mmCIF file with all atom_site columns, C-alpha atoms in Angstrom:
data_model
loop_
_atom_site.group_PDB
_atom_site.id
_atom_site.type_symbol
_atom_site.label_atom_id
_atom_site.label_alt_id
_atom_site.label_comp_id
_atom_site.label_asym_id
_atom_site.label_entity_id
_atom_site.label_seq_id
_atom_site.pdbx_PDB_ins_code
_atom_site.Cartn_x
_atom_site.Cartn_y
_atom_site.Cartn_z
_atom_site.occupancy
_atom_site.B_iso_or_equiv
_atom_site.pdbx_formal_charge
_atom_site.auth_seq_id
_atom_site.auth_comp_id
_atom_site.auth_asym_id
_atom_site.auth_atom_id
_atom_site.pdbx_PDB_model_num
ATOM 1   C CA . MET A 1 1   ? 20.290  14.904  1.808   1.00 96.00 ? 1   MET A CA 1
ATOM 2   C CA . ILE A 1 2   ? 20.100  12.729  4.897   1.00 97.00 ? 2   ILE A CA 1
ATOM 3   C CA . ARG A 1 3   ? 20.872  9.050   5.331   1.00 98.00 ? 3   ARG A CA 1
ATOM 4   C CA . VAL A 1 4   ? 18.706  7.092   7.759   1.00 98.00 ? 4   VAL A CA 1
ATOM 5   C CA . LYS A 1 5   ? 20.061  3.771   8.961   1.00 98.00 ? 5   LYS A CA 1
ATOM 6   C CA . LEU A 1 6   ? 17.531  1.187   10.157  1.00 98.00 ? 6   LEU A CA 1
ATOM 7   C CA . ARG A 1 7   ? 18.511  -2.065  11.809  1.00 98.00 ? 7   ARG A CA 1
ATOM 8   C CA . ALA A 1 8   ? 16.442  -5.199  12.472  1.00 97.00 ? 8   ALA A CA 1
ATOM 9   C CA . TRP A 1 9   ? 17.148  -8.726  13.662  1.00 97.00 ? 9   TRP A CA 1
ATOM 10  C CA . THR A 1 10  ? 15.093  -10.152 10.807  1.00 97.00 ? 10  THR A CA 1
ATOM 11  C CA . ALA A 1 11  ? 13.606  -8.996  7.529   1.00 97.00 ? 11  ALA A CA 1
ATOM 12  C CA . SER A 1 12  ? 11.505  -10.668 4.852   1.00 95.00 ? 12  SER A CA 1
ATOM 13  C CA . PHE A 1 13  ? 10.246  -9.390  1.535   1.00 95.00 ? 13  PHE A CA 1
ATOM 14  C CA . ARG A 1 14  ? 7.591   -11.460 -0.157  1.00 86.00 ? 14  ARG A CA 1
ATOM 15  C CA . TYR A 1 15  ? 7.991   -12.585 -3.720  1.00 82.00 ? 15  TYR A CA 1
ATOM 16  C CA . PRO A 1 16  ? 5.381   -11.001 -5.987  1.00 76.00 ? 16  PRO A CA 1
ATOM 17  C CA . THR A 1 17  ? 4.084   -14.454 -6.959  1.00 72.00 ? 17  THR A CA 1
ATOM 18  C CA . PHE A 1 18  ? 2.723   -16.638 -4.170  1.00 63.00 ? 18  PHE A CA 1
ATOM 19  C CA . GLN A 1 19  ? 4.620   -19.876 -3.545  1.00 63.00 ? 19  GLN A CA 1
ATOM 20  C CA . SER A 1 20  ? 2.399   -22.504 -1.951  1.00 70.00 ? 20  SER A CA 1
ATOM 21  C CA . GLY A 1 21  ? 4.123   -24.300 0.912   1.00 75.00 ? 21  GLY A CA 1
ATOM 22  C CA . TYR A 1 22  ? 7.339   -22.306 0.574   1.00 85.00 ? 22  TYR A CA 1
ATOM 23  C CA . GLN A 1 23  ? 7.730   -18.552 0.881   1.00 88.00 ? 23  GLN A CA 1
ATOM 24  C CA . PRO A 1 24  ? 11.080  -17.245 -0.366  1.00 91.00 ? 24  PRO A CA 1
ATOM 25  C CA . THR A 1 25  ? 12.245  -13.726 0.362   1.00 94.00 ? 25  THR A CA 1
ATOM 26  C CA . LEU A 1 26  ? 13.552  -11.175 -2.071  1.00 95.00 ? 26  LEU A CA 1
ATOM 27  C CA . PRO A 1 27  ? 17.152  -10.205 -1.203  1.00 96.00 ? 27  PRO A CA 1
ATOM 28  C CA . VAL A 1 28  ? 16.195  -6.519  -0.956  1.00 97.00 ? 28  VAL A CA 1
ATOM 29  C CA . PRO A 1 29  ? 12.967  -4.650  -0.170  1.00 97.00 ? 29  PRO A CA 1
ATOM 30  C CA . PRO A 1 30  ? 10.645  -3.713  -3.029  1.00 96.00 ? 30  PRO A CA 1
ATOM 31  C CA . PRO A 1 31  ? 9.724   -0.017  -3.371  1.00 97.00 ? 31  PRO A CA 1
ATOM 32  C CA . SER A 1 32  ? 6.331   -0.650  -1.727  1.00 96.00 ? 32  SER A CA 1
ATOM 33  C CA . THR A 1 33  ? 8.124   -1.644  1.493   1.00 97.00 ? 33  THR A CA 1
ATOM 34  C CA . ILE A 1 34  ? 9.924   1.705   1.402   1.00 97.00 ? 34  ILE A CA 1
ATOM 35  C CA . GLN A 1 35  ? 6.535   3.371   0.957   1.00 97.00 ? 35  GLN A CA 1
ATOM 36  C CA . GLY A 1 36  ? 5.299   1.518   4.047   1.00 96.00 ? 36  GLY A CA 1
ATOM 37  C CA . ILE A 1 37  ? 8.295   2.558   6.133   1.00 97.00 ? 37  ILE A CA 1
ATOM 38  C CA . LEU A 1 38  ? 7.997   6.220   5.154   1.00 98.00 ? 38  LEU A CA 1
ATOM 39  C CA . SER A 1 39  ? 4.246   6.148   5.820   1.00 97.00 ? 39  SER A CA 1
ATOM 40  C CA . ALA A 1 40  ? 4.792   4.611   9.267   1.00 97.00 ? 40  ALA A CA 1
ATOM 41  C CA . ALA A 1 41  ? 7.421   7.202   10.138  1.00 98.00 ? 41  ALA A CA 1
ATOM 42  C CA . LYS A 1 42  ? 5.255   10.116  9.043   1.00 97.00 ? 42  LYS A CA 1
ATOM 43  C CA . GLY A 1 43  ? 1.995   8.699   10.360  1.00 97.00 ? 43  GLY A CA 1
ATOM 44  C CA . GLU A 1 44  ? 0.041   9.025   7.138   1.00 96.00 ? 44  GLU A CA 1
ATOM 45  C CA . PRO A 1 45  ? 0.115   7.512   3.630   1.00 95.00 ? 45  PRO A CA 1
ATOM 46  C CA . VAL A 1 46  ? 3.150   8.627   1.653   1.00 96.00 ? 46  VAL A CA 1
ATOM 47  C CA . TYR A 1 47  ? 3.318   8.224   -2.118  1.00 96.00 ? 47  TYR A CA 1
ATOM 48  C CA . LEU A 1 48  ? 6.748   7.757   -3.662  1.00 96.00 ? 48  LEU A CA 1
ATOM 49  C CA . THR A 1 49  ? 5.584   9.422   -6.879  1.00 95.00 ? 49  THR A CA 1
ATOM 50  C CA . GLU A 1 50  ? 5.184   12.643  -4.878  1.00 95.00 ? 50  GLU A CA 1
ATOM 51  C CA . LEU A 1 51  ? 8.739   12.668  -3.498  1.00 96.00 ? 51  LEU A CA 1
ATOM 52  C CA . PRO A 1 52  ? 11.590  14.419  -5.334  1.00 96.00 ? 52  PRO A CA 1
ATOM 53  C CA . TYR A 1 53  ? 13.769  11.323  -4.882  1.00 96.00 ? 53  TYR A CA 1
ATOM 54  C CA . VAL A 1 54  ? 14.366  8.331   -2.665  1.00 97.00 ? 54  VAL A CA 1
ATOM 55  C CA . GLY A 1 55  ? 17.307  5.946   -2.650  1.00 97.00 ? 55  GLY A CA 1
ATOM 56  C CA . TYR A 1 56  ? 17.977  2.864   -0.587  1.00 98.00 ? 56  TYR A CA 1
ATOM 57  C CA . VAL A 1 57  ? 20.597  0.217   0.060   1.00 98.00 ? 57  VAL A CA 1
ATOM 58  C CA . PHE A 1 58  ? 19.885  -2.979  1.991   1.00 98.00 ? 58  PHE A CA 1
ATOM 59  C CA . ARG A 1 59  ? 22.246  -5.589  3.319   1.00 97.00 ? 59  ARG A CA 1
ATOM 60  C CA . SER A 1 60  ? 22.080  -8.508  5.729   1.00 97.00 ? 60  SER A CA 1
ATOM 61  C CA . GLU A 1 61  ? 24.421  -11.123 7.144   1.00 96.00 ? 61  GLU A CA 1
ATOM 62  C CA . GLY A 1 62  ? 22.612  -14.110 5.659   1.00 95.00 ? 62  GLY A CA 1
ATOM 63  C CA . LYS A 1 63  ? 19.430  -16.019 5.131   1.00 95.00 ? 63  LYS A CA 1
ATOM 64  C CA . GLY A 1 64  ? 17.561  -18.482 7.355   1.00 95.00 ? 64  GLY A CA 1
ATOM 65  C CA . LEU A 1 65  ? 14.495  -20.697 7.092   1.00 94.00 ? 65  LEU A CA 1
ATOM 66  C CA . ASP A 1 66  ? 11.603  -20.566 9.541   1.00 91.00 ? 66  ASP A CA 1
ATOM 67  C CA . LEU A 1 67  ? 8.667   -22.921 10.013  1.00 91.00 ? 67  LEU A CA 1
ATOM 68  C CA . GLU A 1 68  ? 5.321   -21.181 10.343  1.00 84.00 ? 68  GLU A CA 1
ATOM 69  C CA . LYS A 1 69  ? 1.958   -22.643 11.353  1.00 84.00 ? 69  LYS A CA 1
ATOM 70  C CA . ILE A 1 70  ? -0.836  -21.391 9.113   1.00 80.00 ? 70  ILE A CA 1
ATOM 71  C CA . TYR A 1 71  ? -4.614  -21.785 9.219   1.00 79.00 ? 71  TYR A CA 1
ATOM 72  C CA . ALA A 1 72  ? -6.692  -22.386 6.080   1.00 74.00 ? 72  ALA A CA 1
ATOM 73  C CA . LEU A 1 73  ? -9.358  -19.719 5.581   1.00 75.00 ? 73  LEU A CA 1
ATOM 74  C CA . GLY A 1 74  ? -12.721 -20.986 6.863   1.00 77.00 ? 74  GLY A CA 1
ATOM 75  C CA . LYS A 1 75  ? -11.325 -24.367 7.913   1.00 77.00 ? 75  LYS A CA 1
ATOM 76  C CA . VAL A 1 76  ? -9.961  -25.860 11.106  1.00 76.00 ? 76  VAL A CA 1
ATOM 77  C CA . GLU A 1 77  ? -7.012  -27.544 9.399   1.00 78.00 ? 77  GLU A CA 1
ATOM 78  C CA . THR A 1 78  ? -3.542  -26.186 9.844   1.00 79.00 ? 78  THR A CA 1
ATOM 79  C CA . ASP A 1 79  ? -0.409  -26.579 7.807   1.00 81.00 ? 79  ASP A CA 1
ATOM 80  C CA . ILE A 1 80  ? 3.288   -25.803 8.108   1.00 86.00 ? 80  ILE A CA 1
ATOM 81  C CA . MET A 1 81  ? 4.851   -23.293 5.722   1.00 85.00 ? 81  MET A CA 1
ATOM 82  C CA . ARG A 1 82  ? 8.571   -22.853 5.272   1.00 89.00 ? 82  ARG A CA 1
ATOM 83  C CA . ARG A 1 83  ? 9.450   -19.172 5.136   1.00 90.00 ? 83  ARG A CA 1
ATOM 84  C CA . GLU A 1 84  ? 12.815  -17.609 4.387   1.00 94.00 ? 84  GLU A CA 1
ATOM 85  C CA . PHE A 1 85  ? 14.080  -14.619 6.327   1.00 96.00 ? 85  PHE A CA 1
ATOM 86  C CA . LEU A 1 86  ? 17.145  -12.411 6.307   1.00 97.00 ? 86  LEU A CA 1
ATOM 87  C CA . TYR A 1 87  ? 18.983  -11.798 9.571   1.00 96.00 ? 87  TYR A CA 1
ATOM 88  C CA . ASN A 1 88  ? 20.966  -8.897  11.040  1.00 97.00 ? 88  ASN A CA 1
ATOM 89  C CA . ALA A 1 89  ? 19.499  -6.570  8.438   1.00 98.00 ? 89  ALA A CA 1
ATOM 90  C CA . GLU A 1 90  ? 20.413  -2.959  7.699   1.00 98.00 ? 90  GLU A CA 1
ATOM 91  C CA . LEU A 1 91  ? 18.474  -0.576  5.509   1.00 98.00 ? 91  LEU A CA 1
ATOM 92  C CA . TYR A 1 92  ? 19.926  2.783   4.480   1.00 98.00 ? 92  TYR A CA 1
ATOM 93  C CA . LEU A 1 93  ? 17.449  5.370   3.201   1.00 98.00 ? 93  LEU A CA 1
ATOM 94  C CA . TYR A 1 94  ? 18.599  8.455   1.269   1.00 98.00 ? 94  TYR A CA 1
ATOM 95  C CA . LEU A 1 95  ? 16.017  11.193  1.612   1.00 98.00 ? 95  LEU A CA 1
ATOM 96  C CA . PRO A 1 96  ? 15.497  14.955  1.492   1.00 97.00 ? 96  PRO A CA 1
ATOM 97  C CA . ASP A 1 97  ? 16.424  16.774  4.731   1.00 97.00 ? 97  ASP A CA 1
ATOM 98  C CA . GLU A 1 98  ? 12.811  17.311  5.859   1.00 96.00 ? 98  GLU A CA 1
ATOM 99  C CA . TRP A 1 99  ? 12.481  13.595  6.615   1.00 97.00 ? 99  TRP A CA 1
ATOM 100 C CA . GLU A 1 100 ? 14.807  13.848  9.593   1.00 97.00 ? 100 GLU A CA 1
ATOM 101 C CA . GLU A 1 101 ? 12.057  14.931  12.006  1.00 96.00 ? 101 GLU A CA 1
ATOM 102 C CA . HIS A 1 102 ? 9.853   11.963  11.003  1.00 97.00 ? 102 HIS A CA 1
ATOM 103 C CA . PHE A 1 103 ? 12.593  9.444   11.751  1.00 98.00 ? 103 PHE A CA 1
ATOM 104 C CA . ARG A 1 104 ? 13.639  11.180  14.989  1.00 97.00 ? 104 ARG A CA 1
ATOM 105 C CA . ARG A 1 105 ? 10.145  10.407  16.310  1.00 96.00 ? 105 ARG A CA 1
ATOM 106 C CA . PRO A 1 106 ? 8.426   7.805   14.068  1.00 97.00 ? 106 PRO A CA 1
ATOM 107 C CA . ARG A 1 107 ? 4.648   7.825   14.492  1.00 97.00 ? 107 ARG A CA 1
ATOM 108 C CA . TYR A 1 108 ? 4.257   4.036   14.134  1.00 97.00 ? 108 TYR A CA 1
ATOM 109 C CA . GLN A 1 109 ? 6.585   1.055   14.375  1.00 96.00 ? 109 GLN A CA 1
ATOM 110 C CA . LEU A 1 110 ? 8.978   0.583   11.468  1.00 98.00 ? 110 LEU A CA 1
ATOM 111 C CA . LEU A 1 111 ? 8.972   -2.850  9.827   1.00 97.00 ? 111 LEU A CA 1
ATOM 112 C CA . LEU A 1 112 ? 11.314  -4.541  7.377   1.00 97.00 ? 112 LEU A CA 1
ATOM 113 C CA . GLY A 1 113 ? 8.617   -6.754  5.922   1.00 93.00 ? 113 GLY A CA 1
ATOM 114 C CA . ARG A 1 114 ? 6.284   -8.526  8.322   1.00 91.00 ? 114 ARG A CA 1
ATOM 115 C CA . SER A 1 115 ? 4.930   -7.393  11.689  1.00 91.00 ? 115 SER A CA 1
ATOM 116 C CA . SER A 1 116 ? 7.621   -9.432  13.463  1.00 91.00 ? 116 SER A CA 1
ATOM 117 C CA . ASP A 1 117 ? 10.438  -7.696  11.569  1.00 95.00 ? 117 ASP A CA 1
ATOM 118 C CA . VAL A 1 118 ? 10.615  -4.632  13.803  1.00 97.00 ? 118 VAL A CA 1
ATOM 119 C CA . ALA A 1 119 ? 13.344  -2.123  12.969  1.00 97.00 ? 119 ALA A CA 1
ATOM 120 C CA . THR A 1 120 ? 14.942  0.666   14.960  1.00 97.00 ? 120 THR A CA 1
ATOM 121 C CA . VAL A 1 121 ? 16.512  3.894   13.791  1.00 98.00 ? 121 VAL A CA 1
ATOM 122 C CA . GLU A 1 122 ? 20.207  3.555   14.524  1.00 97.00 ? 122 GLU A CA 1
ATOM 123 C CA . GLU A 1 123 ? 21.554  6.686   12.869  1.00 97.00 ? 123 GLU A CA 1
ATOM 124 C CA . ILE A 1 124 ? 20.486  9.781   10.974  1.00 98.00 ? 124 ILE A CA 1
ATOM 125 C CA . LYS A 1 125 ? 23.127  11.941  9.376   1.00 97.00 ? 125 LYS A CA 1
ATOM 126 C CA . GLU A 1 126 ? 23.667  14.397  6.583   1.00 97.00 ? 126 GLU A CA 1
ATOM 127 C CA . VAL A 1 127 ? 25.617  13.001  3.647   1.00 96.00 ? 127 VAL A CA 1
ATOM 128 C CA . GLU A 1 128 ? 27.104  14.476  0.517   1.00 95.00 ? 128 GLU A CA 1
ATOM 129 C CA . LEU A 1 129 ? 27.623  11.841  -2.140  1.00 96.00 ? 129 LEU A CA 1
ATOM 130 C CA . GLU A 1 130 ? 29.899  12.517  -5.080  1.00 95.00 ? 130 GLU A CA 1
ATOM 131 C CA . GLU A 1 131 ? 29.061  10.935  -8.392  1.00 96.00 ? 131 GLU A CA 1
ATOM 132 C CA . THR A 1 132 ? 31.525  8.399   -9.690  1.00 96.00 ? 132 THR A CA 1
ATOM 133 C CA . GLU A 1 133 ? 31.756  4.987   -11.327 1.00 96.00 ? 133 GLU A CA 1
ATOM 134 C CA . ALA A 1 134 ? 30.655  2.685   -8.509  1.00 95.00 ? 134 ALA A CA 1
ATOM 135 C CA . PRO A 1 135 ? 29.485  -0.882  -7.893  1.00 96.00 ? 135 PRO A CA 1
ATOM 136 C CA . VAL A 1 136 ? 25.728  -1.190  -7.442  1.00 96.00 ? 136 VAL A CA 1
ATOM 137 C CA . GLY A 1 137 ? 23.636  -3.536  -5.343  1.00 96.00 ? 137 GLY A CA 1
ATOM 138 C CA . GLY A 1 138 ? 21.403  -3.850  -2.312  1.00 97.00 ? 138 GLY A CA 1
ATOM 139 C CA . THR A 1 139 ? 18.583  -2.215  -4.204  1.00 97.00 ? 139 THR A CA 1
ATOM 140 C CA . VAL A 1 140 ? 16.341  -2.446  -7.252  1.00 97.00 ? 140 VAL A CA 1
ATOM 141 C CA . LEU A 1 141 ? 17.131  -0.756  -10.554 1.00 97.00 ? 141 LEU A CA 1
ATOM 142 C CA . PRO A 1 142 ? 15.027  0.147   -13.598 1.00 96.00 ? 142 PRO A CA 1
ATOM 143 C CA . LEU A 1 143 ? 15.430  -2.240  -16.534 1.00 94.00 ? 143 LEU A CA 1
ATOM 144 C CA . GLU A 1 144 ? 16.519  0.538   -18.888 1.00 94.00 ? 144 GLU A CA 1
ATOM 145 C CA . LEU A 1 145 ? 19.854  0.899   -17.084 1.00 95.00 ? 145 LEU A CA 1
ATOM 146 C CA . GLY A 1 146 ? 20.878  -2.415  -18.634 1.00 93.00 ? 146 GLY A CA 1
ATOM 147 C CA . VAL A 1 147 ? 22.312  -3.980  -15.476 1.00 95.00 ? 147 VAL A CA 1
ATOM 148 C CA . PRO A 1 148 ? 22.095  -7.801  -15.575 1.00 94.00 ? 148 PRO A CA 1
ATOM 149 C CA . GLY A 1 149 ? 20.155  -9.539  -12.818 1.00 92.00 ? 149 GLY A CA 1
ATOM 150 C CA . VAL A 1 150 ? 16.908  -11.184 -11.798 1.00 92.00 ? 150 VAL A CA 1
ATOM 151 C CA . VAL A 1 151 ? 13.858  -9.251  -13.019 1.00 95.00 ? 151 VAL A CA 1
ATOM 152 C CA . HIS A 1 152 ? 10.610  -8.915  -11.069 1.00 94.00 ? 152 HIS A CA 1
ATOM 153 C CA . ALA A 1 153 ? 7.472   -6.847  -11.560 1.00 94.00 ? 153 ALA A CA 1
ATOM 154 C CA . LEU A 1 154 ? 7.196   -4.986  -8.243  1.00 95.00 ? 154 LEU A CA 1
ATOM 155 C CA . VAL A 1 155 ? 4.679   -2.606  -6.762  1.00 94.00 ? 155 VAL A CA 1
ATOM 156 C CA . VAL A 1 156 ? 6.107   0.896   -6.396  1.00 95.00 ? 156 VAL A CA 1
ATOM 157 C CA . GLU A 1 157 ? 3.215   2.195   -4.341  1.00 94.00 ? 157 GLU A CA 1
ATOM 158 C CA . TYR A 1 158 ? -0.238  1.229   -3.135  1.00 94.00 ? 158 TYR A CA 1
ATOM 159 C CA . ASP A 1 159 ? -3.331  3.393   -3.158  1.00 93.00 ? 159 ASP A CA 1
ATOM 160 C CA . TYR A 1 160 ? -4.425  3.623   0.480   1.00 90.00 ? 160 TYR A CA 1
ATOM 161 C CA . SER A 1 161 ? -7.563  5.644   -0.252  1.00 89.00 ? 161 SER A CA 1
ATOM 162 C CA . VAL A 1 162 ? -9.478  2.430   -0.977  1.00 90.00 ? 162 VAL A CA 1
ATOM 163 C CA . THR A 1 163 ? -10.045 -0.703  1.086   1.00 90.00 ? 163 THR A CA 1
ATOM 164 C CA . PRO A 1 164 ? -8.487  -3.131  0.474   1.00 89.00 ? 164 PRO A CA 1
ATOM 165 C CA . ARG A 1 165 ? -5.489  -1.234  -0.826  1.00 88.00 ? 165 ARG A CA 1
ATOM 166 C CA . LYS A 1 166 ? -4.749  -1.527  -4.549  1.00 93.00 ? 166 LYS A CA 1
ATOM 167 C CA . ALA A 1 167 ? -1.478  -1.341  -6.457  1.00 93.00 ? 167 ALA A CA 1
ATOM 168 C CA . ARG A 1 168 ? -1.244  2.136   -8.003  1.00 92.00 ? 168 ARG A CA 1
ATOM 169 C CA . LEU A 1 169 ? 2.026   1.730   -9.879  1.00 93.00 ? 169 LEU A CA 1
ATOM 170 C CA . VAL A 1 170 ? 3.833   -1.482  -10.887 1.00 94.00 ? 170 VAL A CA 1
ATOM 171 C CA . ARG A 1 171 ? 7.155   -1.518  -12.735 1.00 94.00 ? 171 ARG A CA 1
ATOM 172 C CA . PRO A 1 172 ? 9.706   -4.147  -13.770 1.00 95.00 ? 172 PRO A CA 1
ATOM 173 C CA . PHE A 1 173 ? 12.977  -3.958  -11.820 1.00 96.00 ? 173 PHE A CA 1
ATOM 174 C CA . VAL A 1 174 ? 16.311  -5.704  -11.706 1.00 97.00 ? 174 VAL A CA 1
ATOM 175 C CA . VAL A 1 175 ? 16.673  -6.967  -8.132  1.00 96.00 ? 175 VAL A CA 1
ATOM 176 C CA . LEU A 1 176 ? 20.309  -6.792  -6.969  1.00 96.00 ? 176 LEU A CA 1
ATOM 177 C CA . PRO A 1 177 ? 21.620  -8.209  -3.682  1.00 96.00 ? 177 PRO A CA 1
ATOM 178 C CA . PHE A 1 178 ? 24.276  -6.206  -1.849  1.00 96.00 ? 178 PHE A CA 1
ATOM 179 C CA . PRO A 1 179 ? 27.556  -6.816  -3.714  1.00 93.00 ? 179 PRO A CA 1
ATOM 180 C CA . LYS A 1 180 ? 30.007  -9.157  -1.985  1.00 88.00 ? 180 LYS A CA 1
ATOM 181 C CA . GLY A 1 181 ? 32.444  -9.447  -4.842  1.00 84.00 ? 181 GLY A CA 1
ATOM 182 C CA . LYS A 1 182 ? 32.539  -8.375  -8.439  1.00 87.00 ? 182 LYS A CA 1
ATOM 183 C CA . ALA A 1 183 ? 29.526  -6.213  -9.268  1.00 90.00 ? 183 ALA A CA 1
ATOM 184 C CA . SER A 1 184 ? 28.153  -4.176  -12.141 1.00 92.00 ? 184 SER A CA 1
ATOM 185 C CA . LYS A 1 185 ? 29.188  -0.527  -12.080 1.00 94.00 ? 185 LYS A CA 1
ATOM 186 C CA . LEU A 1 186 ? 27.283  2.639   -12.906 1.00 95.00 ? 186 LEU A CA 1
ATOM 187 C CA . LYS A 1 187 ? 28.036  6.330   -12.606 1.00 96.00 ? 187 LYS A CA 1
ATOM 188 C CA . LEU A 1 188 ? 26.069  7.176   -9.456  1.00 96.00 ? 188 LEU A CA 1
ATOM 189 C CA . PRO A 1 189 ? 26.307  9.113   -6.196  1.00 97.00 ? 189 PRO A CA 1
ATOM 190 C CA . TYR A 1 190 ? 28.819  7.062   -4.195  1.00 97.00 ? 190 TYR A CA 1
ATOM 191 C CA . ASP A 1 191 ? 28.476  6.147   -0.531  1.00 97.00 ? 191 ASP A CA 1
ATOM 192 C CA . GLU A 1 192 ? 32.095  5.663   0.452   1.00 95.00 ? 192 GLU A CA 1
ATOM 193 C CA . GLU A 1 193 ? 31.196  4.196   3.853   1.00 96.00 ? 193 GLU A CA 1
ATOM 194 C CA . LEU A 1 194 ? 29.182  1.361   2.294   1.00 96.00 ? 194 LEU A CA 1
ATOM 195 C CA . GLY A 1 195 ? 31.285  1.102   -0.857  1.00 95.00 ? 195 GLY A CA 1
ATOM 196 C CA . VAL A 1 196 ? 28.321  1.208   -3.256  1.00 96.00 ? 196 VAL A CA 1
ATOM 197 C CA . GLY A 1 197 ? 26.634  3.589   -5.643  1.00 96.00 ? 197 GLY A CA 1
ATOM 198 C CA . VAL A 1 198 ? 23.199  4.865   -4.642  1.00 97.00 ? 198 VAL A CA 1
ATOM 199 C CA . TYR A 1 199 ? 20.510  4.976   -7.288  1.00 97.00 ? 199 TYR A CA 1
ATOM 200 C CA . LEU A 1 200 ? 18.049  7.778   -6.542  1.00 97.00 ? 200 LEU A CA 1
ATOM 201 C CA . HIS A 1 201 ? 14.587  6.849   -7.792  1.00 96.00 ? 201 HIS A CA 1
ATOM 202 C CA . ARG A 1 202 ? 12.571  9.760   -9.142  1.00 95.00 ? 202 ARG A CA 1
ATOM 203 C CA . TRP A 1 203 ? 9.107   8.400   -9.772  1.00 88.00 ? 203 TRP A CA 1
ATOM 204 C CA . HIS A 1 204 ? 7.513   11.846  -9.925  1.00 79.00 ? 204 HIS A CA 1
ATOM 205 C CA . GLU A 1 205 ? 9.039   12.516  -13.353 1.00 68.00 ? 205 GLU A CA 1
#
């Protein structure tokens, strides 16, 4: 498998429920953001349910708060929204080898959330991860694994054959920030460089 490292100055991942006047960010990207990144790299819609596996780990150096001017639809009034963002963000993608060519020359810009959260490919390398008992975090996990954490219903993938796009698969996940201390452990492929286990999602099964 390969590991693709993306880096961005900022990242933001919208909560599934709209928050009027205040837009918090999830601490890690939902699967649909990964779908968007893979689709941008390849230049065509990619469906996670058609991939043999995909894993990801996200981490950032902290969180900030931005003020954003918004316009009401059909009106001339404006308002100010407070929006959270994550800064100095890194996203590690674990993918089958054939994805290397798409990330060597991405077809479209890669985004960690919004159009202003532009990411660059910093590294692509082959990795061999050995399975062991490892701390988990920086990702989302299926509920059935029994790991404690905040639960959200998140879109796994959108159907891009219709306009506007529609959610094709939604699942509940435990959303886990990157561990900075004591963390839950699972027997998973272990990325020694990052010090975390990597959960490989297999939505095709």
